[in-house]
CSV table of C-alpha atoms in Angstrom, one decimal:
chain,number,residue,atom,x,y,z
A,1,MET,CA,0.0,-0.1,-0.3
A,2,ASN,CA,1.5,3.2,-1.0
A,3,ASN,CA,2.1,5.7,1.7
A,4,TYR,CA,0.1,8.5,-0.5
A,5,SER,CA,-2.4,6.9,-1.8
A,6,ASP,CA,-5.0,7.6,1.4
A,7,LYS,CA,-3.9,11.3,1.2
A,8,GLY,CA,-6.0,12.2,-1.8
A,9,ILE,CA,-3.9,12.8,-4.3
A,10,SER,CA,-5.6,13.6,-7.3
A,11,ARG,CA,-5.1,11.5,-10.5
A,12,ALA,CA,-4.2,14.4,-12.2
A,13,ILE,CA,-1.5,14.6,-10.0
A,14,ILE,CA,-0.7,11.6,-10.3
A,15,LYS,CA,-0.7,11.7,-14.3
A,16,ARG,CA,1.7,14.5,-14.0
A,17,LEU,CA,4.5,12.6,-11.9
A,18,PRO,CA,6.6,11.0,-14.3
A,19,ARG,CA,6.9,13.7,-16.3
A,20,TYR,CA,8.7,15.5,-13.5
A,21,TYR,CA,10.0,12.1,-13.2
A,22,ARG,CA,11.5,12.1,-16.8
A,23,TYR,CA,12.9,15.9,-16.4
A,24,LEU,CA,14.7,15.2,-13.3
A,25,GLY,CA,16.3,12.0,-15.0
A,26,GLU,CA,17.4,14.5,-17.4
A,27,LEU,CA,18.9,17.1,-15.0
A,28,ILE,CA,20.6,13.9,-13.1
A,29,ASP,CA,22.1,12.9,-16.3
A,30,GLN,CA,23.3,16.5,-16.9
A,31,GLY,CA,24.9,16.8,-13.1
A,32,VAL,CA,22.4,19.8,-12.0
A,33,GLU,CA,22.3,19.1,-8.5
A,34,HIS,CA,19.7,21.9,-7.6
A,35,ILE,CA,17.2,23.4,-9.6
A,36,SER,CA,14.2,26.3,-8.5
A,37,SER,CA,10.8,25.9,-9.4
A,38,SER,CA,11.1,28.8,-12.0
A,39,ASN,CA,13.3,27.5,-13.7
A,40,LEU,CA,12.3,23.8,-13.5
A,41,ALA,CA,8.7,25.5,-14.6
A,42,HIS,CA,10.1,27.6,-17.9
A,43,LEU,CA,11.9,23.9,-18.5
A,44,MET,CA,8.3,22.0,-18.4
A,45,GLY,CA,6.2,24.7,-19.9
A,46,VAL,CA,4.3,25.3,-16.5
A,47,THR,CA,3.8,27.8,-14.3
A,48,ALA,CA,5.8,27.5,-11.4
A,49,SER,CA,3.0,27.8,-9.2
A,50,GLN,CA,1.7,24.5,-10.4
A,51,ILE,CA,5.2,22.9,-10.0
A,52,ARG,CA,4.9,24.2,-6.0
A,53,GLN,CA,1.5,23.1,-6.1
A,54,ASP,CA,1.9,19.5,-7.2
A,55,LEU,CA,4.8,19.0,-5.1
A,56,ASN,CA,3.9,20.3,-2.1
A,57,ASN,CA,1.2,17.5,-2.0
A,58,PHE,CA,4.5,14.9,-0.8
A,59,GLY,CA,5.9,17.5,1.5
A,60,GLY,CA,7.3,20.4,-0.1
A,61,PHE,CA,10.7,19.5,-0.8
A,62,GLY,CA,11.8,22.6,-2.2
A,63,GLN,CA,13.8,24.9,0.1
A,64,GLN,CA,13.8,28.7,0.0
A,65,GLY,CA,16.7,30.4,-1.9
A,66,TYR,CA,18.0,27.2,-2.7
A,67,GLY,CA,15.2,25.4,-4.7
A,68,TYR,CA,14.4,21.8,-5.1
A,69,ASN,CA,16.8,19.2,-4.8
A,70,VAL,CA,16.9,17.0,-7.9
A,71,LYS,CA,18.1,13.7,-6.6
A,72,ASN,CA,16.3,14.1,-3.7
A,73,LEU,CA,12.6,15.0,-5.1
A,74,TYR,CA,13.7,12.3,-8.2
A,75,ASP,CA,13.9,9.6,-5.5
A,76,GLU,CA,11.1,10.7,-3.7
A,77,ILE,CA,9.0,11.0,-7.0
A,78,GLY,CA,10.5,7.3,-7.9
A,79,LYS,CA,9.1,5.7,-4.1
A,80,ILE,CA,5.5,7.4,-4.8
A,81,LEU,CA,5.4,5.4,-7.8
A,82,HIS,CA,6.6,2.8,-6.6
A,83,ILE,CA,9.7,2.3,-8.9
A,84,ASP,CA,12.2,2.5,-5.9
A,85,ARG,CA,12.1,-1.2,-6.6
A,86,VAL,CA,12.6,-3.4,-9.8
A,87,HIS,CA,9.3,-4.7,-11.4
A,88,LYS,CA,9.7,-7.6,-13.8
A,89,ILE,CA,7.8,-7.7,-16.8
A,90,VAL,CA,7.4,-10.4,-19.2
A,91,VAL,CA,6.0,-9.4,-23.2
A,92,VAL,CA,3.9,-11.0,-24.9
A,93,GLY,CA,4.4,-10.9,-28.6
A,94,ALA,CA,7.9,-10.9,-30.4
A,95,GLY,CA,6.6,-8.9,-33.2
A,96,ASN,CA,8.0,-5.3,-34.0
A,97,LEU,CA,6.4,-3.9,-30.8
A,98,GLY,CA,7.8,-6.5,-28.6
A,99,HIS,CA,11.3,-6.0,-30.3
A,100,ALA,CA,10.9,-2.1,-30.0
A,101,LEU,CA,9.9,-2.3,-26.0
A,102,GLY,CA,12.7,-5.2,-25.5
A,103,GLY,CA,15.2,-2.5,-26.9
A,104,TYR,CA,14.0,0.5,-24.7
A,105,GLN,CA,17.0,1.3,-22.7
A,106,ASN,CA,17.0,2.4,-18.9
A,107,PHE,CA,13.9,0.3,-18.2
A,108,VAL,CA,16.0,-1.5,-15.0
A,109,ASN,CA,16.9,1.7,-13.6
A,110,ARG,CA,13.6,3.2,-14.0
A,111,GLY,CA,12.2,0.3,-12.1
A,112,PHE,CA,11.4,-2.3,-14.8
A,113,ASP,CA,12.7,-5.3,-15.8
A,114,ILE,CA,11.7,-7.2,-19.1
A,115,VAL,CA,13.1,-10.8,-18.0
A,116,ALA,CA,10.8,-13.0,-20.8
A,117,PHE,CA,9.1,-12.6,-24.0
A,118,PHE,CA,6.3,-15.1,-25.3
A,119,ASP,CA,5.0,-16.0,-28.8
A,120,LYS,CA,3.2,-18.4,-30.3
A,121,ASP,CA,4.9,-18.5,-33.7
A,122,PRO,CA,7.6,-21.7,-33.5
A,123,GLU,CA,10.1,-20.2,-35.5
A,124,LYS,CA,10.5,-16.7,-33.0
A,125,ILE,CA,10.4,-19.5,-29.9
A,126,GLY,CA,14.1,-20.1,-28.8
A,127,THR,CA,15.4,-17.0,-30.1
A,128,GLU,CA,16.7,-14.0,-27.8
A,129,ILE,CA,15.6,-10.2,-27.9
A,130,ALA,CA,17.7,-7.7,-26.4
A,131,GLY,CA,19.4,-10.6,-24.8
A,132,LYS,CA,16.5,-12.2,-23.0
A,133,PRO,CA,14.5,-15.8,-24.5
A,134,VAL,CA,11.5,-15.6,-26.3
A,135,TYR,CA,9.0,-18.8,-24.9
A,136,PRO,CA,6.3,-20.9,-25.8
A,137,MET,CA,2.8,-19.4,-24.9
A,138,GLU,CA,2.0,-23.0,-23.0
A,139,ASP,CA,4.8,-21.5,-20.7
A,140,LEU,CA,3.4,-18.5,-19.7
A,141,VAL,CA,1.5,-19.4,-16.4
A,142,ASP,CA,4.0,-21.2,-15.4
A,143,PHE,CA,6.7,-18.8,-15.9
A,144,ILE,CA,4.5,-16.3,-14.0
A,145,ASN,CA,3.9,-17.8,-10.7
A,146,SER,CA,7.4,-19.4,-10.6
A,147,ASN,CA,8.9,-15.9,-11.3
A,148,GLN,CA,7.0,-13.4,-9.6
A,149,ILE,CA,5.9,-11.4,-12.5
A,150,GLU,CA,4.0,-8.8,-11.8
A,151,ILE,CA,3.5,-6.8,-15.6
A,152,VAL,CA,2.5,-8.7,-18.5
A,153,ALA,CA,2.8,-6.2,-21.8
A,154,LEU,CA,0.5,-7.3,-24.7
A,155,THR,CA,1.9,-6.4,-28.0
A,156,ILE,CA,-0.3,-8.8,-30.0
A,157,PRO,CA,-3.6,-8.6,-31.9
A,158,LYS,CA,-6.9,-8.1,-30.0
A,159,GLU,CA,-8.2,-11.9,-30.7
A,160,GLY,CA,-5.2,-13.0,-29.0
A,161,ALA,CA,-4.9,-10.2,-26.0
A,162,ARG,CA,-8.5,-11.4,-24.9
A,163,ILE,CA,-7.2,-15.2,-24.6
A,164,VAL,CA,-3.9,-13.9,-22.9
A,165,ALA,CA,-5.7,-11.8,-20.3
A,166,ASP,CA,-8.4,-15.0,-19.5
A,167,MET,CA,-5.3,-16.9,-18.8
A,168,ILE,CA,-3.3,-15.0,-16.6
A,169,LYS,CA,-6.3,-13.7,-14.6
A,170,GLU,CA,-5.6,-16.4,-12.1
A,171,THR,CA,-2.0,-15.5,-12.1
A,172,TYR,CA,0.7,-13.5,-9.9
A,173,VAL,CA,0.3,-10.5,-12.5
A,174,LYS,CA,-0.8,-7.3,-10.9
A,175,GLY,CA,-1.0,-5.0,-14.5
A,176,ILE,CA,-1.2,-5.1,-17.9
A,177,LEU,CA,-0.1,-2.9,-20.5
A,178,ASN,CA,-1.8,-3.4,-23.4
A,179,PHE,CA,-1.0,-2.1,-26.7
A,180,ALA,CA,-3.8,-4.4,-28.3
A,181,HIS,CA,-6.7,-2.3,-29.7
A,182,THR,CA,-9.2,-3.9,-27.8
A,183,ASP,CA,-10.5,-3.1,-24.1
A,184,LEU,CA,-9.9,-6.3,-21.5
A,185,ASN,CA,-12.1,-8.0,-19.2
A,186,VAL,CA,-10.0,-9.0,-16.0
A,187,PRO,CA,-10.7,-8.9,-12.7
A,188,LYS,CA,-10.3,-5.7,-10.5
A,189,ARG,CA,-7.5,-6.7,-8.7
A,190,ILE,CA,-5.4,-6.7,-12.6
A,191,THR,CA,-4.7,-2.6,-13.3
A,192,VAL,CA,-5.1,-2.3,-16.9
A,193,GLU,CA,-2.9,0.6,-18.5
A,194,ASN,CA,-4.7,0.8,-22.3
A,195,VAL,CA,-1.8,2.0,-25.2
A,196,HIS,CA,-4.1,2.3,-28.1
A,197,ILE,CA,-2.3,3.8,-30.6
A,198,SER,CA,-4.7,4.7,-32.9
A,199,ASP,CA,-6.9,6.4,-30.5
A,200,TYR,CA,-3.8,8.7,-29.7
A,201,ILE,CA,-3.8,9.4,-33.7
A,202,MET,CA,-7.8,10.1,-34.0
A,203,ARG,CA,-7.1,12.3,-30.6
A,204,LEU,CA,-4.2,14.1,-32.3
A,205,CYS,CA,-6.2,14.4,-35.9
A,206,TYR,CA,-9.1,16.3,-34.1
A,207,THR,CA,-6.7,18.6,-32.2
A,208,MET,CA,-5.1,19.4,-35.3
A,209,HIS,CA,-8.4,20.3,-36.8
A,210,SER,CA,-9.9,22.2,-33.9
B,1,MET,CA,-12.8,23.9,-39.2
B,2,ASN,CA,-15.2,22.1,-36.6
B,3,ASN,CA,-18.7,22.1,-36.8
B,4,TYR,CA,-18.7,21.0,-33.1
B,5,SER,CA,-15.7,22.8,-32.3
B,6,ASP,CA,-17.5,26.1,-31.0
B,7,LYS,CA,-20.2,24.1,-29.4
B,8,GLY,CA,-18.3,23.6,-26.3
B,9,ILE,CA,-17.8,19.8,-26.5
B,10,SER,CA,-15.6,19.4,-23.6
B,11,ARG,CA,-12.3,18.1,-24.0
B,12,ALA,CA,-13.3,15.0,-21.7
B,13,ILE,CA,-15.8,13.9,-24.2
B,14,ILE,CA,-13.9,13.8,-27.0
B,15,LYS,CA,-11.0,11.7,-25.6
B,16,ARG,CA,-13.7,9.1,-25.0
B,17,LEU,CA,-14.9,9.8,-29.1
B,18,PRO,CA,-12.2,7.5,-30.1
B,19,ARG,CA,-13.2,4.7,-28.2
B,20,TYR,CA,-16.5,4.8,-29.1
B,21,TYR,CA,-15.2,4.9,-32.7
B,22,ARG,CA,-13.5,1.7,-31.8
B,23,TYR,CA,-16.7,0.2,-30.6
B,24,LEU,CA,-18.8,0.8,-33.4
B,25,GLY,CA,-16.8,-0.1,-36.3
B,26,GLU,CA,-16.3,-3.9,-34.7
B,27,LEU,CA,-20.0,-3.9,-34.5
B,28,ILE,CA,-20.5,-3.2,-38.3
B,29,ASP,CA,-17.6,-5.7,-38.6
B,30,GLN,CA,-20.0,-7.8,-37.3
B,31,GLY,CA,-23.0,-6.7,-39.0
B,32,VAL,CA,-24.9,-5.3,-36.2
B,33,GLU,CA,-26.8,-2.4,-37.8
B,34,HIS,CA,-28.9,-1.4,-34.6
B,35,ILE,CA,-28.0,-0.6,-30.7
B,36,SER,CA,-29.7,0.5,-27.9
B,37,SER,CA,-27.8,2.8,-25.7
B,38,SER,CA,-27.8,0.3,-22.9
B,39,ASN,CA,-26.4,-2.4,-24.8
B,40,LEU,CA,-24.1,-0.1,-26.1
B,41,ALA,CA,-23.1,0.4,-22.4
B,42,HIS,CA,-23.1,-2.7,-21.3
B,43,LEU,CA,-20.8,-3.5,-24.3
B,44,MET,CA,-18.3,-0.4,-23.2
B,45,GLY,CA,-18.6,-0.8,-19.7
B,46,VAL,CA,-20.2,2.3,-19.0
B,47,THR,CA,-23.8,3.4,-17.9
B,48,ALA,CA,-26.3,4.2,-20.8
B,49,SER,CA,-27.0,7.8,-19.2
B,50,GLN,CA,-23.2,8.3,-19.8
B,51,ILE,CA,-23.7,7.2,-23.6
B,52,ARG,CA,-27.1,9.5,-24.2
B,53,GLN,CA,-25.2,12.5,-22.7
B,54,ASP,CA,-22.2,12.2,-24.8
B,55,LEU,CA,-24.0,11.4,-27.9
B,56,ASN,CA,-26.7,13.8,-27.6
B,57,ASN,CA,-23.6,16.5,-27.9
B,58,PHE,CA,-23.6,15.6,-31.6
B,59,GLY,CA,-27.4,16.0,-32.2
B,60,GLY,CA,-28.7,13.1,-30.5
B,61,PHE,CA,-28.6,10.1,-33.2
B,62,GLY,CA,-30.5,7.5,-30.6
B,63,GLN,CA,-34.3,7.1,-31.8
B,64,GLN,CA,-36.7,6.0,-29.3
B,65,GLY,CA,-37.7,2.3,-29.2
B,66,TYR,CA,-34.6,1.6,-32.2
B,67,GLY,CA,-31.5,2.6,-30.9
B,68,TYR,CA,-28.6,4.0,-32.8
B,69,ASN,CA,-28.1,3.7,-36.3
B,70,VAL,CA,-24.5,1.8,-36.0
B,71,LYS,CA,-23.1,2.9,-39.5
B,72,ASN,CA,-24.6,6.5,-39.2
B,73,LEU,CA,-23.4,7.1,-35.3
B,74,TYR,CA,-19.6,5.8,-36.8
B,75,ASP,CA,-19.8,8.1,-39.9
B,76,GLU,CA,-20.7,11.3,-37.8
B,77,ILE,CA,-18.1,10.4,-35.5
B,78,GLY,CA,-16.1,9.7,-38.0
B,79,LYS,CA,-16.6,13.7,-39.3
B,80,ILE,CA,-16.3,15.1,-35.8
B,81,LEU,CA,-13.1,13.9,-35.5
B,82,HIS,CA,-11.9,14.3,-39.3
B,83,ILE,CA,-11.5,10.9,-40.2
B,84,ASP,CA,-13.9,11.1,-42.9
B,85,ARG,CA,-11.3,12.1,-45.7
B,86,VAL,CA,-7.5,10.7,-45.7
B,87,HIS,CA,-4.5,12.0,-43.5
B,88,LYS,CA,-1.1,11.7,-44.9
B,89,ILE,CA,1.7,10.0,-42.2
B,90,VAL,CA,5.4,9.6,-43.0
B,91,VAL,CA,7.0,7.8,-40.3
B,92,VAL,CA,10.9,9.1,-39.1
B,93,GLY,CA,12.7,6.1,-37.7
B,94,ALA,CA,12.8,2.4,-39.6
B,95,GLY,CA,13.4,0.7,-36.6
B,96,ASN,CA,11.4,-1.6,-34.6
B,97,LEU,CA,8.4,0.4,-33.6
B,98,GLY,CA,8.4,2.2,-37.3
B,99,HIS,CA,8.1,-1.1,-38.5
B,100,ALA,CA,5.3,-2.1,-35.9
B,101,LEU,CA,3.2,1.2,-37.4
B,102,GLY,CA,3.7,0.2,-41.0
B,103,GLY,CA,2.1,-3.2,-40.0
B,104,TYR,CA,-1.4,-1.6,-38.7
B,105,GLN,CA,-4.0,-2.7,-40.7
B,106,ASN,CA,-7.2,-0.6,-41.2
B,107,PHE,CA,-5.1,2.7,-41.2
B,108,VAL,CA,-6.6,3.8,-44.5
B,109,ASN,CA,-10.0,2.8,-43.5
B,110,ARG,CA,-9.7,4.9,-40.4
B,111,GLY,CA,-8.4,7.8,-42.1
B,112,PHE,CA,-4.5,7.5,-42.2
B,113,ASP,CA,-2.4,6.7,-44.6
B,114,ILE,CA,1.5,5.8,-43.8
B,115,VAL,CA,3.0,6.8,-47.4
B,116,ALA,CA,7.0,6.7,-46.6
B,117,PHE,CA,9.2,6.2,-44.2
B,118,PHE,CA,12.3,8.3,-43.2
B,119,ASP,CA,15.5,6.9,-42.0
B,120,LYS,CA,19.5,8.2,-41.5
B,121,ASP,CA,20.8,4.6,-41.5
B,122,PRO,CA,22.2,4.0,-45.1
B,123,GLU,CA,21.1,0.4,-44.7
B,124,LYS,CA,17.7,1.0,-44.6
B,125,ILE,CA,17.3,3.8,-47.2
B,126,GLY,CA,15.8,2.3,-50.4
B,127,THR,CA,14.3,-0.6,-48.6
B,128,GLU,CA,10.3,-0.8,-48.1
B,129,ILE,CA,8.4,-1.3,-44.6
B,130,ALA,CA,4.4,-2.6,-45.6
B,131,GLY,CA,5.2,-2.1,-49.4
B,132,LYS,CA,6.3,1.7,-48.5
B,133,PRO,CA,9.8,2.9,-49.3
B,134,VAL,CA,12.5,4.5,-46.6
B,135,TYR,CA,13.8,7.5,-47.8
B,136,PRO,CA,16.9,9.3,-46.5
B,137,MET,CA,16.5,12.1,-43.9
B,138,GLU,CA,18.0,15.0,-46.2
B,139,ASP,CA,14.4,14.7,-48.6
B,140,LEU,CA,12.0,14.4,-45.3
B,141,VAL,CA,11.5,18.9,-45.4
B,142,ASP,CA,11.1,18.4,-49.5
B,143,PHE,CA,8.8,15.7,-49.4
B,144,ILE,CA,6.5,16.6,-47.0
B,145,ASN,CA,6.4,20.0,-48.7
B,146,SER,CA,5.6,18.5,-52.3
B,147,ASN,CA,3.2,15.5,-50.9
B,148,GLN,CA,1.1,17.8,-47.9
B,149,ILE,CA,2.3,15.4,-45.6
B,150,GLU,CA,0.2,16.5,-42.2
B,151,ILE,CA,1.7,14.3,-39.9
B,152,VAL,CA,4.7,13.0,-38.7
B,153,ALA,CA,5.0,10.0,-36.4
B,154,LEU,CA,8.3,10.3,-34.7
B,155,THR,CA,9.7,6.8,-33.6
B,156,ILE,CA,13.6,7.9,-32.8
B,157,PRO,CA,15.6,8.6,-29.8
B,158,LYS,CA,14.9,12.0,-28.5
B,159,GLU,CA,17.6,13.8,-29.8
B,160,GLY,CA,16.7,13.1,-33.0
B,161,ALA,CA,13.4,13.9,-32.4
B,162,ARG,CA,14.3,16.9,-31.5
B,163,ILE,CA,16.4,17.9,-34.7
B,164,VAL,CA,13.6,16.7,-36.7
B,165,ALA,CA,10.5,18.6,-35.0
B,166,ASP,CA,12.8,21.7,-35.4
B,167,MET,CA,13.4,20.7,-39.3
B,168,ILE,CA,9.7,20.4,-40.2
B,169,LYS,CA,8.5,23.3,-38.4
B,170,GLU,CA,8.3,25.3,-41.4
B,171,THR,CA,6.6,22.4,-43.5
B,172,TYR,CA,3.0,21.7,-44.3
B,173,VAL,CA,3.0,19.7,-41.2
B,174,LYS,CA,0.1,20.1,-38.6
B,175,GLY,CA,0.4,17.6,-36.3
B,176,ILE,CA,3.0,15.1,-34.6
B,177,LEU,CA,2.4,11.9,-32.9
B,178,ASN,CA,5.7,11.8,-30.7
B,179,PHE,CA,7.0,8.4,-29.5
B,180,ALA,CA,10.3,9.8,-28.2
B,181,HIS,CA,10.8,9.8,-24.7
B,182,THR,CA,11.0,13.8,-24.5
B,183,ASP,CA,8.5,16.8,-24.9
B,184,LEU,CA,9.2,18.4,-28.3
B,185,ASN,CA,9.1,22.6,-28.8
B,186,VAL,CA,7.2,23.5,-31.7
B,187,PRO,CA,5.0,26.3,-32.8
B,188,LYS,CA,1.7,26.6,-31.9
B,189,ARG,CA,0.0,26.0,-35.1
B,190,ILE,CA,1.6,22.3,-34.9
B,191,THR,CA,-0.3,19.8,-32.4
B,192,VAL,CA,1.7,17.4,-30.5
B,193,GLU,CA,0.0,14.1,-29.0
B,194,ASN,CA,2.7,12.4,-26.9
B,195,VAL,CA,2.7,8.2,-26.8
B,196,HIS,CA,5.4,8.3,-23.7
B,197,ILE,CA,5.3,4.5,-23.3
B,198,SER,CA,7.5,4.5,-20.2
B,199,ASP,CA,4.8,7.1,-18.7
B,200,TYR,CA,2.4,4.8,-19.1
B,201,ILE,CA,4.2,1.9,-17.5
B,202,MET,CA,5.0,4.3,-14.7
B,203,ARG,CA,1.4,5.0,-14.1
B,204,LEU,CA,0.6,1.3,-14.0
B,205,CYS,CA,2.7,0.7,-11.5
B,206,TYR,CA,1.5,3.5,-9.4
B,207,THR,CA,-2.2,2.4,-9.7
B,208,MET,CA,-1.0,-1.6,-9.3
B,209,HIS,CA,-0.1,-0.4,-5.7
B,210,SER,CA,-2.7,1.7,-4.8
């Protein structure tokens, strides 16, 4: 359970935290140790008061005349997002999108580790993606339970995604990152985050024209 | 300019339209001609009153005792989203994610057509992805302007994405679908829709634990 979850932090703020985390990570890479709310605001294209309001929810890490300690703030947001420890992921679908996920750098640093891929294609089974094995679908449920896999990423078409969602609903899995062009029907204890790429394109198209 | 844009349709409703569009498209594929708001609600896991409220914004296409005409509603939402005509897209980045986009079916039916890919890798230039050519980066700006490309999808790392965003800011392009792990600095007339996959994973992780 999260320390912050019962403090009434709004969903809107939580949605913004990954963006803060990303900017702070870049500042760390650049060797920046402290930053004022106004400089951070300028960088992120938001107002300083928005930043102060958001970050005050977590105890106000800023100090007058000194700004935020970048590393502390980064770590603190990491804790809030629960990415201060590594979560094991398997990717179902060893196609282009699966390969793309496998190629993401810094995943382990950010609290995520893709440990295996699964596919039904005999030609893919036994190969490796980014150094990680591709196993057959039949082994998925056992693998999840014996390796305490918390997250499954689904990079397969919708019909397969529904079948896999059904297969894993009684396993150790707590979250699904769903790239399939469909919504999934799973028990409430499993969280689904949808990445419906065609929905984003449609929204882009609407916004472009309005 | 959009007929609906000055009618005060909320951003929240617009965000939901692609999902309606997706469900209605599936119903059409299944040969369903009419559907009641309560059946559509059940299918989509929302309330019938939500559906009626949302769709009444667009003139109330439902008829008492008859329900919605699926095809009409689908076409009407398509018009609202401006996907009743085809938008030309180029994909910058012929890597795994670029290939994944190229492999999306039904894109043209949904108002989008990927016409070319661009990459800086000499080994990729001259090849094809899903039957479409891969051109060198130097040709990007000319290609956009001579082919009236409205949307650029960026499937390259963040450093490259920033450079390309700068290159195309004076072109015909109206929208960017940005998969790079960074925000882009472009003139207001260009709309950016970000697909920051690691942000989604972080949000999933937070929600899983709360």
